[in-house]
Every structure is written in C-alpha cells, then in structure tokens.
PDB file of C-alpha atoms in Angstrom:
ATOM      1  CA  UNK K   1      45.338  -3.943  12.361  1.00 80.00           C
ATOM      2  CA  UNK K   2      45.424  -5.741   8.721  1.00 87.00           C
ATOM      3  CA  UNK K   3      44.784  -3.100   5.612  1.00 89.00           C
ATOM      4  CA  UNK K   4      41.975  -4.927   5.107  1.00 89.00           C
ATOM      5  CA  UNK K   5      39.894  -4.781   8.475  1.00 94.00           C
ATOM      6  CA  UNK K   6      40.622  -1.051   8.867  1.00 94.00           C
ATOM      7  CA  UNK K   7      39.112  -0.904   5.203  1.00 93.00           C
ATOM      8  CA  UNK K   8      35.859  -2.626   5.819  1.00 95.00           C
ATOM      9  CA  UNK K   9      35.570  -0.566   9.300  1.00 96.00           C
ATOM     10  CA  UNK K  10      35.999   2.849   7.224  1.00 96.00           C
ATOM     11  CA  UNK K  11      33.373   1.348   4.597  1.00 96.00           C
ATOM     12  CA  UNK K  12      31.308   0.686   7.786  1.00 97.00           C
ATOM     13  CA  UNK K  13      32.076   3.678   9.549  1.00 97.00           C
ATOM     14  CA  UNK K  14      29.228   6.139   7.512  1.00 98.00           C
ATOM     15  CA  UNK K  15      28.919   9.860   7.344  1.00 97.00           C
ATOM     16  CA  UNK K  16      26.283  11.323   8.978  1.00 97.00           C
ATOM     17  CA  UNK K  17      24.597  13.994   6.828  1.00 98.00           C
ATOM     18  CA  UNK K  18      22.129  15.277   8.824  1.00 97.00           C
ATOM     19  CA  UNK K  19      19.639  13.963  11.466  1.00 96.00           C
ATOM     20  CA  UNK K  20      18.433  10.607   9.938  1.00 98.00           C
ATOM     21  CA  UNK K  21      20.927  10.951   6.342  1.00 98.00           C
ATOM     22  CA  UNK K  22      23.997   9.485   6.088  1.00 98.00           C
ATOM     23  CA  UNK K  23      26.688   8.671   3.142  1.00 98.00           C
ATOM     24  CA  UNK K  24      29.061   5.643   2.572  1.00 97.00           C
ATOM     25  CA  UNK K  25      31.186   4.804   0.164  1.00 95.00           C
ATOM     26  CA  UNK K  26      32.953   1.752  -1.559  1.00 92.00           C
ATOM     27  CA  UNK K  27      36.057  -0.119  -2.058  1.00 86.00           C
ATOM     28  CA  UNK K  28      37.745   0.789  -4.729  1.00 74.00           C
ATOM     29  CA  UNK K  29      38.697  -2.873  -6.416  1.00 67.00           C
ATOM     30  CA  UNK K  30      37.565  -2.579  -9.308  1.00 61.00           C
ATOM     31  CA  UNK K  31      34.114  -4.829  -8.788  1.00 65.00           C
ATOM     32  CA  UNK K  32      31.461  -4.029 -11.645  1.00 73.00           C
ATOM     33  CA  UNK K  33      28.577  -3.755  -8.447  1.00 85.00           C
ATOM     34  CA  UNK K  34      28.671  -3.234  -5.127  1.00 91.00           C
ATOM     35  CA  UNK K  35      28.868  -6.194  -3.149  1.00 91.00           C
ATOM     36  CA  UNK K  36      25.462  -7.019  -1.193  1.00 93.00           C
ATOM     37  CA  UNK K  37      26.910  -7.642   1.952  1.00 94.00           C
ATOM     38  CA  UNK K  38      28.616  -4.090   2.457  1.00 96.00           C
ATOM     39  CA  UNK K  39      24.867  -2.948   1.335  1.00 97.00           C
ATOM     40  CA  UNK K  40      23.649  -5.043   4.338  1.00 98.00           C
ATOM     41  CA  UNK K  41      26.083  -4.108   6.767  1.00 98.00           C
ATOM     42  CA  UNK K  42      25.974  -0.158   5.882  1.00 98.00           C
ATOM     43  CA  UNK K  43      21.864  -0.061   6.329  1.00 98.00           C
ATOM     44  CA  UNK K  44      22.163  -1.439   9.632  1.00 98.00           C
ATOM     45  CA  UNK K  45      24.551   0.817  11.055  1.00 98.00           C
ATOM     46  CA  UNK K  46      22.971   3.881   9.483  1.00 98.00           C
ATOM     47  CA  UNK K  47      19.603   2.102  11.520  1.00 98.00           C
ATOM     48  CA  UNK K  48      21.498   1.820  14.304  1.00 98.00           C
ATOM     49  CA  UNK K  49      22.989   4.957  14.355  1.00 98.00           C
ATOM     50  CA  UNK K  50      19.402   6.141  15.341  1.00 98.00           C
ATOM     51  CA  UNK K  51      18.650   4.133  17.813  1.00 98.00           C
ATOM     52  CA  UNK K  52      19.898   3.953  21.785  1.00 93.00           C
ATOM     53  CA  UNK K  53      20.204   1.711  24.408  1.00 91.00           C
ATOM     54  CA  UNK K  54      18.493  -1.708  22.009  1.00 96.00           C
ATOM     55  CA  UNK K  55      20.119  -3.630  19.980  1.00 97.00           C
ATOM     56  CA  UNK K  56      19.269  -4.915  16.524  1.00 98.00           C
ATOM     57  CA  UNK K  57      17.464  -7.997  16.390  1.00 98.00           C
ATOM     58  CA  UNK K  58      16.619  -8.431  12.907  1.00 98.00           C
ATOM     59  CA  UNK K  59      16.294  -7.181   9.341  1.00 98.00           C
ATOM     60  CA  UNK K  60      14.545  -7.807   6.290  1.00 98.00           C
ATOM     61  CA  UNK K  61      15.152  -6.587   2.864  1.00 98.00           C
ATOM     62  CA  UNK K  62      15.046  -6.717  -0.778  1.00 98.00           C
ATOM     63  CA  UNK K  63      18.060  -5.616  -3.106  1.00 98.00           C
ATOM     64  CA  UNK K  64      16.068  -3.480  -5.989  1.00 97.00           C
ATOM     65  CA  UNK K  65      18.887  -2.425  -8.183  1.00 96.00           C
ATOM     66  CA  UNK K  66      22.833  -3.179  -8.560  1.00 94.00           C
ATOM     67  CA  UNK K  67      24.878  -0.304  -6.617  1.00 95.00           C
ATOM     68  CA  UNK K  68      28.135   1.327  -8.458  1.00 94.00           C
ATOM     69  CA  UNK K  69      30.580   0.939  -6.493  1.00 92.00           C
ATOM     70  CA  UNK K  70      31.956   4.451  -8.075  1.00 92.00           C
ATOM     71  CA  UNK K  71      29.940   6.697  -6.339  1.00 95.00           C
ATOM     72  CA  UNK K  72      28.644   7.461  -2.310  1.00 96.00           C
ATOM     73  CA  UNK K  73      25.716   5.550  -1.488  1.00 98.00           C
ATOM     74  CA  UNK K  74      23.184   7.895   0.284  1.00 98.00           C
ATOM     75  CA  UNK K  75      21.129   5.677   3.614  1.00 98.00           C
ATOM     76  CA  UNK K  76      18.038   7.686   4.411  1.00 98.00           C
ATOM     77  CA  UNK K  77      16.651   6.438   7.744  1.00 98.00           C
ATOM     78  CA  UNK K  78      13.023   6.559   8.641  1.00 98.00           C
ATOM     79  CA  UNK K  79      11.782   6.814  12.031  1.00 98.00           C
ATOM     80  CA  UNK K  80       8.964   4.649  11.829  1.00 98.00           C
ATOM     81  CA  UNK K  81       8.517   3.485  15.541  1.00 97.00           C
ATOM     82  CA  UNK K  82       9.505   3.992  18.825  1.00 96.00           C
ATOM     83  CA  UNK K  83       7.658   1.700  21.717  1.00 95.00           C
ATOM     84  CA  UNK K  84       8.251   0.241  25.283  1.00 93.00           C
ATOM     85  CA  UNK K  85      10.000  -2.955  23.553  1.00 94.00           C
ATOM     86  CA  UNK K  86      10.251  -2.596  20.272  1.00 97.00           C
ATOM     87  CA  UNK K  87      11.955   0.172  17.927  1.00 98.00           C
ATOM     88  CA  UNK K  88      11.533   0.323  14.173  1.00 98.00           C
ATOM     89  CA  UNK K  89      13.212   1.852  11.243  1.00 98.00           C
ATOM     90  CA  UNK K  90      13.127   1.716   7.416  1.00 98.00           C
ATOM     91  CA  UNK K  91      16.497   2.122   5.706  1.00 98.00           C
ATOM     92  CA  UNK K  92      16.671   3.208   2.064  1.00 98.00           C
ATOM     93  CA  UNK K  93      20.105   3.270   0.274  1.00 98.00           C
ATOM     94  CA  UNK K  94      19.876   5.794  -2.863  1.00 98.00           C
ATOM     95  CA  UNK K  95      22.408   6.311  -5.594  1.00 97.00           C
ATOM     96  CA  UNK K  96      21.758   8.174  -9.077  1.00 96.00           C
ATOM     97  CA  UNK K  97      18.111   9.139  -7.173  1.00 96.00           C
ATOM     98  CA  UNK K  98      16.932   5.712  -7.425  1.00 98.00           C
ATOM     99  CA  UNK K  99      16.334   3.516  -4.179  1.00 98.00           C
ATOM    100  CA  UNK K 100      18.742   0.598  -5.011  1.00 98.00           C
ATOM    101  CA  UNK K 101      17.858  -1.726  -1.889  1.00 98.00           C
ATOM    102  CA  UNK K 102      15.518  -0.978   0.631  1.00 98.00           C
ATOM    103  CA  UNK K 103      15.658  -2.297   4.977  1.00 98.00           C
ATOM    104  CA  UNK K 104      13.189  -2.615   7.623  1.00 98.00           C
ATOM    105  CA  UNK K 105      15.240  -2.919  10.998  1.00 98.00           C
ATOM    106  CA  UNK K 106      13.962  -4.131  14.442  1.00 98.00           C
ATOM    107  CA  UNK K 107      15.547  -3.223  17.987  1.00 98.00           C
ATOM    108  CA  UNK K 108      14.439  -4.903  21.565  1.00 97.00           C
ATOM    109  CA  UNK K 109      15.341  -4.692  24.796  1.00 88.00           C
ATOM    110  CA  UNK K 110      15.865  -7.864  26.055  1.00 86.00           C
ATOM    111  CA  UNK K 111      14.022  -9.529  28.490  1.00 91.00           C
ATOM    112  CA  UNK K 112      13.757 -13.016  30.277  1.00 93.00           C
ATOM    113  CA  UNK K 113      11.113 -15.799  28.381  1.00 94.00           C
ATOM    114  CA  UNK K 114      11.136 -19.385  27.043  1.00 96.00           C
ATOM    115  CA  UNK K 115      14.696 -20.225  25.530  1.00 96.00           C
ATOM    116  CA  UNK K 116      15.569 -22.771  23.457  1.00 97.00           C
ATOM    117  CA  UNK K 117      17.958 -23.874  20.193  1.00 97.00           C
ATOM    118  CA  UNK K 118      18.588 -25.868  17.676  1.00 96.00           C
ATOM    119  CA  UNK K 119      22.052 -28.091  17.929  1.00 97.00           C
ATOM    120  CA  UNK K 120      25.231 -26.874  16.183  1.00 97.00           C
ATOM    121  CA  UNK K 121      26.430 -29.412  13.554  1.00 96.00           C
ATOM    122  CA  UNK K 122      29.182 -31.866  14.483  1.00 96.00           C
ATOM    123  CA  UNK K 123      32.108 -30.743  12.340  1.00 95.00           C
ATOM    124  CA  UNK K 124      35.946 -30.223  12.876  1.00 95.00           C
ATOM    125  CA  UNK K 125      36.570 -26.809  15.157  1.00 95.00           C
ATOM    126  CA  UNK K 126      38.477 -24.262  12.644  1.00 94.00           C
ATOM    127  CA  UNK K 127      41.832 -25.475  14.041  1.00 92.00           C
ATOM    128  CA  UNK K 128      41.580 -28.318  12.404  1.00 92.00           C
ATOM    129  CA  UNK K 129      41.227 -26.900   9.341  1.00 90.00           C
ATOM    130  CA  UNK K 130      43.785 -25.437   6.771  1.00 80.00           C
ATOM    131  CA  UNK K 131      43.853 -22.424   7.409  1.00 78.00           C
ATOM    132  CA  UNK K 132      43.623 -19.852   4.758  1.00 72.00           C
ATOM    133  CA  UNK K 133      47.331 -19.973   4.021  1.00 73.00           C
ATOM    134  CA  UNK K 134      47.051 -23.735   4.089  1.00 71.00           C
ATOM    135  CA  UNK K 135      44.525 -23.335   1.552  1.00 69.00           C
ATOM    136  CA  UNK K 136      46.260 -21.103  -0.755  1.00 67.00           C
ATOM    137  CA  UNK K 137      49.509 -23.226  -1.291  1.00 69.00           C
ATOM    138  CA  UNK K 138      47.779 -26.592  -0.869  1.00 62.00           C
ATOM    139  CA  UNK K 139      44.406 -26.776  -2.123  1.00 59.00           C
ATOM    140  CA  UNK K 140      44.632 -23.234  -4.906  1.00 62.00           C
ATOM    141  CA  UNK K 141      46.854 -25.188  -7.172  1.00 65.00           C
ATOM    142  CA  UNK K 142      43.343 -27.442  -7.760  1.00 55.00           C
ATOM    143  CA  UNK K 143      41.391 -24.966  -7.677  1.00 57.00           C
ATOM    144  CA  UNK K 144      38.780 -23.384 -10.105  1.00 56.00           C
ATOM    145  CA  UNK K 145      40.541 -19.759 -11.628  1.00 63.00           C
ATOM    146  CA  UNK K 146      37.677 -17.531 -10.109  1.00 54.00           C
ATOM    147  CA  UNK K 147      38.017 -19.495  -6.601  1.00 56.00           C
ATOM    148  CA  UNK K 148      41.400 -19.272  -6.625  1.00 60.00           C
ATOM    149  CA  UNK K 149      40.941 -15.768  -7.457  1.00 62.00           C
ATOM    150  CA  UNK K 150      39.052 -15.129  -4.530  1.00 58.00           C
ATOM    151  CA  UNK K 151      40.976 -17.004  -1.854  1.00 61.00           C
ATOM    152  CA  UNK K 152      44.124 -14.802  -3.268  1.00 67.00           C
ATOM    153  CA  UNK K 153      43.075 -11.030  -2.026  1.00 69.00           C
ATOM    154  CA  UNK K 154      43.506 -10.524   1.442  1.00 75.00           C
ATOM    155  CA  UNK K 155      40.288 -10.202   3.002  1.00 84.00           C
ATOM    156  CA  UNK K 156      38.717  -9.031   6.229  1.00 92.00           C
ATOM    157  CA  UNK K 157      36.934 -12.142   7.220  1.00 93.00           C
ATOM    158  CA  UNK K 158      38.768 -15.593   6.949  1.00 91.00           C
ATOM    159  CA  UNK K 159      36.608 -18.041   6.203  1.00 90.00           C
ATOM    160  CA  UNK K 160      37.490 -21.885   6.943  1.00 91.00           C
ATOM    161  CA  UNK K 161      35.228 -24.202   5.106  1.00 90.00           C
ATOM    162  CA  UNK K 162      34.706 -27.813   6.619  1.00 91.00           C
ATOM    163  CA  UNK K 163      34.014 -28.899   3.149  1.00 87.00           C
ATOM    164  CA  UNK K 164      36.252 -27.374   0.817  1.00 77.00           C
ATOM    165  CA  UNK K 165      35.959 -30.259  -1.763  1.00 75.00           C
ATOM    166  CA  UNK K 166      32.891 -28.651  -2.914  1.00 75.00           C
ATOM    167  CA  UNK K 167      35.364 -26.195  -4.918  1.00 70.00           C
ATOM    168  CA  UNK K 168      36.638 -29.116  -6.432  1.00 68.00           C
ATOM    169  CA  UNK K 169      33.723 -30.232  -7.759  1.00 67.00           C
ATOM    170  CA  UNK K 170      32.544 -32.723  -5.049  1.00 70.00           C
ATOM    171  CA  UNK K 171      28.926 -32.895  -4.471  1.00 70.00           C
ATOM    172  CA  UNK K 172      27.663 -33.014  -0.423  1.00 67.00           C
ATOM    173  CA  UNK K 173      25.612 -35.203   1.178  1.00 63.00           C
ATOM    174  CA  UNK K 174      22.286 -33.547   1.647  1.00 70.00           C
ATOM    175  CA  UNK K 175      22.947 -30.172   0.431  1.00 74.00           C
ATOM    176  CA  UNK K 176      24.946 -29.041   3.461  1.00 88.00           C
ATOM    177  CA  UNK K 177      27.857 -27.110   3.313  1.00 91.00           C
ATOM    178  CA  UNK K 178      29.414 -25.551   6.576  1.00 94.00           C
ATOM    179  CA  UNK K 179      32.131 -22.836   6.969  1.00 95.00           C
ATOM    180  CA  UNK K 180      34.027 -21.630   9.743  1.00 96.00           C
ATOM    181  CA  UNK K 181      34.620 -17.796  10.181  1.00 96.00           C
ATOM    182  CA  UNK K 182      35.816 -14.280  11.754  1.00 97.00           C
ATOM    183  CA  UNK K 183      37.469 -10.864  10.844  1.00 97.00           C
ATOM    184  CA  UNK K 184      40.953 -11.421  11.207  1.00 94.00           C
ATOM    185  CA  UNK K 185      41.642  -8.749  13.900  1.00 95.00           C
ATOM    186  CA  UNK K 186      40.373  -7.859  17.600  1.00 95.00           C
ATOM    187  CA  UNK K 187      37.311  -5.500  17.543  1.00 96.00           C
ATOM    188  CA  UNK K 188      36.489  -3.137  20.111  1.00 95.00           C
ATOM    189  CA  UNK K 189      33.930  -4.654  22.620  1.00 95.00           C
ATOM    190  CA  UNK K 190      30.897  -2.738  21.142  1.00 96.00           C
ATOM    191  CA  UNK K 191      28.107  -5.298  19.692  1.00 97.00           C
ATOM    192  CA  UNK K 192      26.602  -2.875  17.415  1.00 97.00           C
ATOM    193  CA  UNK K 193      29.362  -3.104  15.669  1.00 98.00           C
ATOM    194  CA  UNK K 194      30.050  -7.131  15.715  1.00 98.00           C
ATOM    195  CA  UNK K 195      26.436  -6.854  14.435  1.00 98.00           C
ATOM    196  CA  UNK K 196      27.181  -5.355  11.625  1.00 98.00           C
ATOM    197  CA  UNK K 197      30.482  -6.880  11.004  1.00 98.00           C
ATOM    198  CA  UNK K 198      28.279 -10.365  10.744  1.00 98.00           C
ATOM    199  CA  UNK K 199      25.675  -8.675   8.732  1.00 98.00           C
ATOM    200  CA  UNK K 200      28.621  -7.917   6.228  1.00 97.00           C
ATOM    201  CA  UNK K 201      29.528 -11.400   6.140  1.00 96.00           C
ATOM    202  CA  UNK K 202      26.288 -13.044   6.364  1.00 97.00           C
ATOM    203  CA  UNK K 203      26.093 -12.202   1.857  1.00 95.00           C
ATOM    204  CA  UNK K 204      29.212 -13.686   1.359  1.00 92.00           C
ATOM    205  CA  UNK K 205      28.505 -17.745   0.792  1.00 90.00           C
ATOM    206  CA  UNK K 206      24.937 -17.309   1.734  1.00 93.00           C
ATOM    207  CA  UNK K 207      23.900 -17.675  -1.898  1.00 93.00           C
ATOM    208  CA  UNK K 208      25.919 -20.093  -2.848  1.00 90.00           C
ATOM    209  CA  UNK K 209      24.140 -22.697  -1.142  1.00 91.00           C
ATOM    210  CA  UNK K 210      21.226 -23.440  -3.589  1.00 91.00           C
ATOM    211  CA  UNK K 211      23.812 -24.659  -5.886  1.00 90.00           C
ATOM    212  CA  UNK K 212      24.937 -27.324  -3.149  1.00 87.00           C
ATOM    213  CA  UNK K 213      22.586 -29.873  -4.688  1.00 86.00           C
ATOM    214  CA  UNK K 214      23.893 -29.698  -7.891  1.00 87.00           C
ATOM    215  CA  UNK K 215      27.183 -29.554  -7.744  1.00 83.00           C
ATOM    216  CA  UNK K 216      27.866 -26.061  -9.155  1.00 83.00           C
ATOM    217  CA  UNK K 217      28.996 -22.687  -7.039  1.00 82.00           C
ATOM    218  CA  UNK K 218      28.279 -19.356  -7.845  1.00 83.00           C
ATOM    219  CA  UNK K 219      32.100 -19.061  -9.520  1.00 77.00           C
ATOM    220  CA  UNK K 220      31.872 -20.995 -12.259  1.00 79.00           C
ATOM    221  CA  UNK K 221      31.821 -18.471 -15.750  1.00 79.00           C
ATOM    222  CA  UNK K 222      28.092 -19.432 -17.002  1.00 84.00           C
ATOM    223  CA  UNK K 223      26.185 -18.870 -13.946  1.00 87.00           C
ATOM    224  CA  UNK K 224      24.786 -15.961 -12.917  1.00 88.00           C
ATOM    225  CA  UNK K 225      23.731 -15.250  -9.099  1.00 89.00           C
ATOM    226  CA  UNK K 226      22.208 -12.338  -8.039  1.00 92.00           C
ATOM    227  CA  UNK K 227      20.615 -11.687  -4.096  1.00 94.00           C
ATOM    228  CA  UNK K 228      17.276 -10.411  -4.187  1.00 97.00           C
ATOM    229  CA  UNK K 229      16.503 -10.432  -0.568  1.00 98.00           C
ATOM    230  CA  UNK K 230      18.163 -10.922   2.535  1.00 98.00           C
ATOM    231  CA  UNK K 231      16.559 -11.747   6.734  1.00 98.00           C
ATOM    232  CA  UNK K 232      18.722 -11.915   9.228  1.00 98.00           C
ATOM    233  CA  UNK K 233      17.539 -12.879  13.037  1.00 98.00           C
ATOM    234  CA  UNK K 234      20.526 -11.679  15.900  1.00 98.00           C
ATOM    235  CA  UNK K 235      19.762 -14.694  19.191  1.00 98.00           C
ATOM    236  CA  UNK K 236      22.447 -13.576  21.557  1.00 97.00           C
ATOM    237  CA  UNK K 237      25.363 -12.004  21.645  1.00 96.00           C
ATOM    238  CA  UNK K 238      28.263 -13.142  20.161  1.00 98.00           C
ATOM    239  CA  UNK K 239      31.974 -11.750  19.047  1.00 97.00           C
ATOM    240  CA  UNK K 240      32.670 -11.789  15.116  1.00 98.00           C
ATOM    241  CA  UNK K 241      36.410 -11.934  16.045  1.00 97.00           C
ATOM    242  CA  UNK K 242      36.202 -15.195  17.419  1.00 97.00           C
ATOM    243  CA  UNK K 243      35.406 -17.958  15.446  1.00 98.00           C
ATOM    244  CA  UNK K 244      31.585 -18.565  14.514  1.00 98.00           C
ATOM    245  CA  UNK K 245      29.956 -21.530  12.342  1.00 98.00           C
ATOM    246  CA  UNK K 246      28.083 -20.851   9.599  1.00 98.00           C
ATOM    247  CA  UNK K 247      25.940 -24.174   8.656  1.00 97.00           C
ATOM    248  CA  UNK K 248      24.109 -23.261   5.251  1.00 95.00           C
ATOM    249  CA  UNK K 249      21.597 -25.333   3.226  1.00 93.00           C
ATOM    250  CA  UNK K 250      19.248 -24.859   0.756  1.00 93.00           C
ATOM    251  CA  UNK K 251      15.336 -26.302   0.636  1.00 93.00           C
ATOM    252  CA  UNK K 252      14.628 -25.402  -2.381  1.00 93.00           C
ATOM    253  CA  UNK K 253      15.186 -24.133  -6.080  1.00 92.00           C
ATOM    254  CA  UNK K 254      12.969 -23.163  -8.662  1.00 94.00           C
ATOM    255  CA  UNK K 255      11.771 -20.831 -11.797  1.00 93.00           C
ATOM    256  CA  UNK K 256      15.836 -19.590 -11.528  1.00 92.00           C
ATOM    257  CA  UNK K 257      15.627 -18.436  -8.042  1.00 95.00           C
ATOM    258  CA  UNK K 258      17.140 -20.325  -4.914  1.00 94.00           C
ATOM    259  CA  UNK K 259      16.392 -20.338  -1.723  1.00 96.00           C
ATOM    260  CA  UNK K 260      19.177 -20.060   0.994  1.00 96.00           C
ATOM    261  CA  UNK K 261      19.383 -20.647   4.791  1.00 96.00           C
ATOM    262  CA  UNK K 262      22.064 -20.036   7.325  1.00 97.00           C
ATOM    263  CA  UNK K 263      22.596 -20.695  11.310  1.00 98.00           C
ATOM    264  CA  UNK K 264      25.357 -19.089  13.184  1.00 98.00           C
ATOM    265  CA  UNK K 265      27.081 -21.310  15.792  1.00 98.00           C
ATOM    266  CA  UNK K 266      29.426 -19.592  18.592  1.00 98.00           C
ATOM    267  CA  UNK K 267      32.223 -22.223  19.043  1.00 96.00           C
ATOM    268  CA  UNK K 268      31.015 -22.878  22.333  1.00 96.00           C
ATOM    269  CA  UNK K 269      27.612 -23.694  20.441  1.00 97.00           C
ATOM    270  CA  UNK K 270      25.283 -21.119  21.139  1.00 98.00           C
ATOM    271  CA  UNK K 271      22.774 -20.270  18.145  1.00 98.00           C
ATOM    272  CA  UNK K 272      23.991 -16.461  17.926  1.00 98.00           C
ATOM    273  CA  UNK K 273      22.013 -15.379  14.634  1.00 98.00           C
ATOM    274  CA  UNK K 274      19.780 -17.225  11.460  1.00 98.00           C
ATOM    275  CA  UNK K 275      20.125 -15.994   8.013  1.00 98.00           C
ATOM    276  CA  UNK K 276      17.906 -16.531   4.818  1.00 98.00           C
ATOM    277  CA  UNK K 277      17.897 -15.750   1.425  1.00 97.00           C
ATOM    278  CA  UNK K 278      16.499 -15.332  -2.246  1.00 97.00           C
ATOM    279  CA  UNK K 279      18.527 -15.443  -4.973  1.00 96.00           C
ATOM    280  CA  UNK K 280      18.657 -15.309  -8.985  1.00 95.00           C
ATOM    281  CA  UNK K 281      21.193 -18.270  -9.696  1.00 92.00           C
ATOM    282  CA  UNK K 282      20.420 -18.312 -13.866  1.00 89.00           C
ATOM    283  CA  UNK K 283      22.552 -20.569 -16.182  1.00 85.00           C
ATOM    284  CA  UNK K 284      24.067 -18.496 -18.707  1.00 79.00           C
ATOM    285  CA  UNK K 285      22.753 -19.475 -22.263  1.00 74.00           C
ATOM    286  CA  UNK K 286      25.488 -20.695 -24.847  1.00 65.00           C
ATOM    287  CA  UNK K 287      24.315 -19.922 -28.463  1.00 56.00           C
TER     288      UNK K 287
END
C-alpha cells in the first residue's frame, strides 16, 4: 500500500473518545486550512461509527469556519433518530471550541421500489487517458505553476480528466467538465468505508466547476474559492478502487457564489452517488 493511501486511511480512521465523541487529525503538509473533503469524509465515519447494519445514504452540510490543520479536530455525534427505515445523526466537528462545519447524516435499509437513472456521459474509459504519469511528463511542462503543483505530490486518489485542456486555458462546450477517478490501492470490501473514501473525494474538483463557463479554475493566483456547503446522495453500491466517473457542471453563478453539481458513474454505468455544492469563488481585487 502507497504512503499516501495508508495516510488518508489513518486521517479516516478516527479516535473514539467516548460513546458518541471522537478525534481526528490532519496531514501534516503544510496547507494553511484543512481541506474540506477530509472534513466531509471524517463526519461521516464518526456518523457511521454509530450506526449498525444501514448504510449512509446521504449528507448535507455547511462548512462554518476554516479548520487548522495543526490541531485534532473533535466530531461530536448526535443521536437524533433511530426508526424502522430511517436513522439520523447530526455531526459537529469542533476545534478551538468553535463548531467549524456542521453534518446531518441519513442511513436506510434498503428495500425494493421504482428504479431508474440518468445516462452516464459518452467519454473515453480512463484507459484511454494519460494517465497521471502521462500527465506529469507530457502535459505539466504546459501547465499552470499551481496545477502543476498539484499533479506533482503523490496523492491517494488519481484522478484522470477527459478534458484536461481546461488547465490550459481551453474553455468547454456547455460548462461540462468530466474526470475519471479511484484511490490508487485495493480497499478492504467494507462499503462504509468506500463511502467515505468517495465522500473525501467528492470536495476535490467539485468546486471548480462554476468556473467552467468562464474559463478560469480555482488555481489561478487571484481567485479565491471557498466551499460553503456540501450534499451528497449514495444510489448503489459501488467500489472507490475501481474506476468511477465524475461528470460535473455548473447551473449557475451569482453575487460571488457558484453553484456546483456532480454524478458518479461506475464504469459499467450505474449512477452510484450525486453531489452538489455552494461555493465562494471571489476575484481577488488588484489595487
């Protein structure tokens, strides 16, 4: 297992305090705030550490204030409901005694009903793709310094985008951007935690689509993106460590806020999860 994977499992691996408290902490990379997803992806397993026999099927929260990624990040876990179907808890991560972002999580037990999806996209399968190491000795070179920055560190999740001339400054047609990706090593066959894993990596381009339609990205020096809230929807099951699609597009920005969507595709095409988002995307003023 890659440095990397076994360093976002620790980060998702929390510390249970007591009955419904539990601690995590963050990488040490020297990042000014904690990164959203890992704020994401640690409420839902403290949730789900709470909960037996249901699965997660969706989330909804707001991001109140930026963590600090130098000290533990205390998840607080309210029992709020436990029915025939449906199980409920509210998630509060605390640092420095204020609540810094705040969860309400939903569990079901499946059961049989109407079913239908939406289509995945057509696009190339990740294959066809450059690969990440493709990427960073063919396509870095052109590439912005803070994107090139980014593709440089190894990471947990590769990502694959279809359309990777939007870091070069190309614009897409109709504000869709799609990306191909999966944490580079085997998991263990438990879906709490490929939940969680996706929840993770559901922050990580999410935002970055309300800039499609202009032409910009969330790396360039004078803009200034910040998540303030995050749903996410689980449809079926589904393994992060296989490859997933994430289709993203953006219907609308306005008053310095965008608004984000995301599908999840399995490769075999089955809608596995939907994501949206609210975020600050500001243009920094020059004097």
């Amino acid at each position: 297992m890659s440095a990397a994977v076994k360093e976002l499992l620790d980060i998702l691996d929390l510390e249970r305090l007591e009955v419904n408290l539990f601690r995590g902490r963050s990488p040490q990379v020297g990042w000014q705030r904690v990164f959203g997803g890992q704020v994401v992806g640690q409420s839902l397993v403290a949730a789900c550490r709470t909960v037996e026999d249901r699965l997660p099927h969706s989330l909804h929260a707001y991001f109140l204030l930026p963590g600090d990624p130098a000290v533990p990040i205390i998840y607080r876990v309210a029992r709020i409901r436990d029915g025939k179907s449906f199980t409920t808890r509210q998630v509060n991560a605390i640092q420095h005694g204020q609540t810094i972002f705040a969860a309400m999580v939903s569990f079901h037990a499946d059961e049989e009903g109407f079913t239908h999806q939406m289509a995945m996209p057509v696009v190339p399968p990740p294959l066809d793709l450059p690969s990440e190491m493709d990427i960073k000795q063919r396509v870095l070179p052109m590439m912005p310094d803070p994107v090139r920055a980014y593709y440089e560190r190894e990471r947990p999740i590769e990502l694959r985008p279809v359309e990777f001339g939007r870091y070069l400054g190309q614009r897409q047609a109709e504000g869709r951007f799609h990306i191909w990706l999966r944490i580079t090593d085997t998991l263990p066959d438990d879906p709490v935690l490929h939940r969680c894993v996706l929840a993770y990596a559901s922050d990580l381009t999410l935002l970055d689509a309300a800039l499609i339609p202009h032409g910009r990205t969330v790396f360039e020096k004078d803009i200034l993106p910040a998540s303030l809230d995050h749903a996410l929807w689980f449809h079926r099951s589904f393994r992060i460590d296989d490859w997933l699609l994430y289709a993203h597009d953006s219907p609308n920005a306005s008053g310095g806020r965008g608004l984000a969507r995301g599908l999840v595709f399995s490769r075999d095409g089955q809608l596995v999860a939907s994501v949206a988002q609210e975020g600050l995307v500001r243009q920094r003023r020059t004097e």
